[in-house]
mmCIF file of C-alpha atoms in Angstrom:
data_model
loop_
_atom_site.group_PDB
_atom_site.id
_atom_site.type_symbol
_atom_site.label_atom_id
_atom_site.label_comp_id
_atom_site.label_asym_id
_atom_site.label_seq_id
_atom_site.Cartn_x
_atom_site.Cartn_y
_atom_site.Cartn_z
ATOM 1 C CA MET A 138 86.640 89.237 115.228
ATOM 2 C CA GLN A 139 89.555 91.052 113.582
ATOM 3 C CA THR A 140 92.180 89.720 115.989
ATOM 4 C CA GLY A 141 90.839 86.189 115.533
ATOM 5 C CA VAL A 142 91.258 86.434 111.757
ATOM 6 C CA LEU A 143 94.723 87.943 112.137
ATOM 7 C CA ARG A 144 95.778 85.291 114.674
ATOM 8 C CA ALA A 145 94.559 82.464 112.449
ATOM 9 C CA THR A 146 96.395 83.954 109.477
ATOM 10 C CA ALA A 147 99.638 84.339 111.425
ATOM 11 C CA ALA A 148 99.394 80.786 112.782
ATOM 12 C CA SER A 149 98.941 79.444 109.250
ATOM 13 C CA TRP A 150 102.224 80.880 107.986
ATOM 14 C CA TRP A 151 104.593 78.091 106.966
ATOM 15 C CA ARG A 152 107.412 79.439 109.175
ATOM 16 C CA HIS A 153 105.228 79.499 112.256
ATOM 17 C CA LYS A 154 103.904 76.006 111.499
ATOM 18 C CA GLU A 155 107.464 74.741 111.099
ATOM 19 C CA LEU A 156 108.502 76.246 114.439
ATOM 20 C CA ARG A 157 105.586 74.510 116.136
ATOM 21 C CA ARG A 158 106.394 71.238 114.372
ATOM 22 C CA THR A 159 109.974 71.372 115.667
ATOM 23 C CA GLY A 160 108.837 72.104 119.222
ATOM 24 C CA GLN A 161 109.632 75.822 119.213
ATOM 25 C CA THR A 162 106.120 76.802 120.260
ATOM 26 C CA GLY A 163 107.231 79.829 122.279
ATOM 27 C CA GLN A 164 109.116 81.290 119.328
ATOM 28 C CA ALA A 165 106.116 80.666 117.052
ATOM 29 C CA GLN A 166 103.790 82.400 119.520
ATOM 30 C CA ARG A 167 106.123 85.415 119.804
ATOM 31 C CA LEU A 168 106.305 85.770 116.024
ATOM 32 C CA GLU A 169 102.540 85.381 115.692
ATOM 33 C CA ARG A 170 101.925 88.027 118.374
ATOM 34 C CA LYS A 171 104.353 90.384 116.626
ATOM 35 C CA THR A 172 102.581 89.773 113.299
ATOM 36 C CA VAL A 173 99.126 90.414 114.770
ATOM 37 C CA LEU A 174 100.293 93.661 116.425
ATOM 38 C CA ARG A 175 101.847 94.826 113.160
ATOM 39 C CA ASP A 176 98.646 94.046 111.251
ATOM 40 C CA LEU A 177 96.515 95.837 113.868
ATOM 41 C CA GLY A 178 98.744 98.869 113.294
ATOM 42 C CA TYR A 179 98.033 98.628 109.574
ATOM 43 C CA LEU A 180 94.295 98.481 110.309
ATOM 44 C CA ARG A 181 94.575 101.616 112.474
ATOM 45 C CA GLN A 182 96.455 103.408 109.691
ATOM 46 C CA ALA A 183 93.847 102.412 107.118
ATOM 47 C CA ALA A 184 91.134 103.884 109.334
ATOM 48 C CA THR A 185 92.917 107.206 109.844
ATOM 49 C CA LEU A 186 94.770 107.995 106.607
ATOM 50 C CA PRO A 187 92.550 109.870 104.130
ATOM 51 C CA ASP A 188 94.135 108.345 101.011
ATOM 52 C CA ALA A 189 94.500 104.766 102.294
ATOM 53 C CA HIS A 190 93.185 102.210 99.814
ATOM 54 C CA VAL A 191 93.425 98.592 98.707
ATOM 55 C CA ILE A 192 94.007 97.736 95.064
ATOM 56 C CA CYS A 193 93.797 94.279 93.495
ATOM 57 C CA GLY A 194 94.847 93.253 90.016
ATOM 58 C CA GLU A 195 96.307 90.289 88.174
ATOM 59 C CA GLY A 196 99.671 90.980 89.851
ATOM 60 C CA GLY A 197 98.330 90.680 93.379
ATOM 61 C CA THR A 198 96.854 92.827 96.119
ATOM 62 C CA PHE A 199 98.376 96.022 97.471
ATOM 63 C CA ILE A 200 97.458 97.991 100.576
ATOM 64 C CA HIS A 201 98.473 101.636 100.213
ATOM 65 C CA LEU A 202 98.952 103.383 103.557
ATOM 66 C CA GLY A 203 100.715 106.621 102.748
ATOM 67 C CA TRP A 204 104.412 105.787 102.435
ATOM 68 C CA THR A 205 103.812 102.178 103.477
ATOM 69 C CA ILE A 206 102.713 99.553 100.973
ATOM 70 C CA VAL A 207 101.835 96.012 102.054
ATOM 71 C CA SER A 208 101.470 93.522 99.215
ATOM 72 C CA THR A 209 101.082 89.913 98.222
ATOM 73 C CA LEU A 210 100.931 88.091 94.925
ATOM 74 C CA ALA A 211 97.576 86.646 95.961
ATOM 75 C CA PRO A 212 94.166 88.075 95.091
ATOM 76 C CA ILE A 213 92.264 89.863 97.850
ATOM 77 C CA GLU A 214 90.226 86.711 98.454
ATOM 78 C CA ARG A 215 93.411 85.100 99.828
ATOM 79 C CA PHE A 216 94.736 88.168 101.720
ATOM 80 C CA PRO A 217 92.740 88.363 104.978
ATOM 81 C CA LEU A 218 94.300 91.642 106.141
ATOM 82 C CA ALA A 219 93.231 93.436 102.945
ATOM 83 C CA ALA A 220 89.776 91.833 103.024
ATOM 84 C CA LEU A 221 89.376 92.942 106.640
ATOM 85 C CA MET A 222 90.335 96.506 105.728
ATOM 86 C CA VAL A 223 87.738 96.569 102.950
ATOM 87 C CA ALA A 224 85.124 95.093 105.300
ATOM 88 C CA ARG A 225 85.896 97.971 107.700
ATOM 89 C CA GLY A 226 85.359 100.582 104.970
ATOM 90 C CA THR A 227 88.754 101.182 103.332
ATOM 91 C CA PRO A 228 88.298 102.043 99.637
ATOM 92 C CA PHE A 229 88.922 99.053 97.367
ATOM 93 C CA ILE A 230 89.900 99.344 93.714
ATOM 94 C CA ASP A 231 89.500 96.149 91.719
ATOM 95 C CA ILE A 232 91.516 96.596 88.531
ATOM 96 C CA ARG A 233 91.098 93.009 87.345
ATOM 97 C CA PRO A 234 88.442 94.114 84.788
ATOM 98 C CA VAL A 235 90.829 96.750 83.323
ATOM 99 C CA THR A 236 92.029 95.635 79.868
ATOM 100 C CA ASP A 237 94.099 98.662 78.808
ATOM 101 C CA VAL A 238 97.217 98.040 80.885
ATOM 102 C CA ILE A 239 99.178 100.783 79.100
ATOM 103 C CA ALA A 240 96.602 103.414 80.037
ATOM 104 C CA PHE A 241 96.559 102.075 83.600
ATOM 105 C CA ALA A 242 100.355 102.170 83.824
ATOM 106 C CA ASN A 243 100.319 105.802 82.697
ATOM 107 C CA LEU A 244 97.909 106.911 85.426
ATOM 108 C CA PRO A 245 99.278 109.260 88.069
ATOM 109 C CA ARG A 246 99.900 107.829 91.515
ATOM 110 C CA VAL A 247 97.857 108.650 94.593
ATOM 111 C CA ALA A 248 99.509 111.360 96.678
ATOM 112 C CA ARG A 249 101.143 109.750 99.687
ATOM 113 C CA ASP A 250 101.260 112.736 101.998
ATOM 114 C CA GLY A 251 98.187 114.633 100.867
ATOM 115 C CA SER A 252 100.154 116.992 98.623
ATOM 116 C CA ILE A 253 98.874 117.311 95.080
ATOM 117 C CA ASP A 254 101.127 118.252 92.177
ATOM 118 C CA PRO A 255 100.302 121.655 90.677
ATOM 119 C CA GLU A 256 101.388 120.323 87.261
ATOM 120 C CA PRO A 257 99.405 117.116 86.742
ATOM 121 C CA CYS A 258 100.950 116.473 83.310
ATOM 122 C CA ARG A 259 104.510 115.733 84.355
ATOM 123 C CA PRO A 260 105.899 112.191 84.818
ATOM 124 C CA GLY A 261 105.596 110.792 88.336
ATOM 125 C CA ARG A 262 102.749 113.144 89.134
ATOM 126 C CA SER A 263 100.427 112.551 92.053
ATOM 127 C CA VAL A 264 96.731 113.224 92.484
ATOM 128 C CA SER A 265 94.184 112.868 95.271
ATOM 129 C CA LEU A 266 92.506 109.518 95.817
ATOM 130 C CA THR A 267 89.186 110.881 94.534
ATOM 131 C CA ILE A 268 90.733 112.000 91.230
ATOM 132 C CA TYR A 269 92.558 108.661 90.932
ATOM 133 C CA LEU A 270 89.266 106.824 91.462
ATOM 134 C CA GLU A 271 87.662 108.798 88.644
ATOM 135 C CA LEU A 272 90.547 108.002 86.297
ATOM 136 C CA VAL A 273 90.751 104.293 87.092
ATOM 137 C CA GLU A 274 86.978 103.923 86.958
ATOM 138 C CA GLN A 275 87.031 105.255 83.369
ATOM 139 C CA LEU A 276 89.291 102.296 82.518
ATOM 140 C CA GLY A 277 86.740 99.819 83.879
ATOM 141 C CA ALA A 278 87.855 99.294 87.477
ATOM 142 C CA ARG A 279 85.286 98.455 90.157
ATOM 143 C CA ILE A 280 85.248 100.667 93.255
ATOM 144 C CA ILE A 281 83.979 99.482 96.643
ATOM 145 C CA ASN A 282 83.670 101.821 99.656
ATOM 146 C CA ASP A 283 83.880 104.815 97.359
ATOM 147 C CA PRO A 284 84.717 107.911 99.449
ATOM 148 C CA ARG A 285 83.267 110.151 96.732
ATOM 149 C CA SER A 286 79.756 109.046 97.687
ATOM 150 C CA HIS A 287 80.286 110.500 101.197
ATOM 151 C CA GLN A 288 81.310 113.959 100.008
ATOM 152 C CA SER A 289 78.785 116.744 99.748
ATOM 153 C CA ALA A 290 78.393 118.387 96.367
#
């Protein structure tokens, strides 16, 4: 199923459609194959990285995979790769209900390499995904595939 969704998405890209329209079918197929392989790599990363997550707000949808961020200006409903990741269990943070954008902007970032700052009060600080989820949830965000529910107390 996942490769079918990814193939359909790649084939729908305007550049690939234009290549097909102008008779450059082989080039379009090569680009589509490259796109699908790249997206499958992202799916593998999302399944293996402990702090991988998808976040969606008014500014678009962002897939956080350690040091790699994949984004679009579209909501998750129009970003099949992100929707597929969430369907496969990647944590999803919906910040569209958050109204205090200043408080959200001042939140720490999720640690990209698993390292947590010993001084959480300094600018540019980083915290674990579970701590970030607690903070963003206090602002009104919805959490789907919450990894905190899988941890033993």
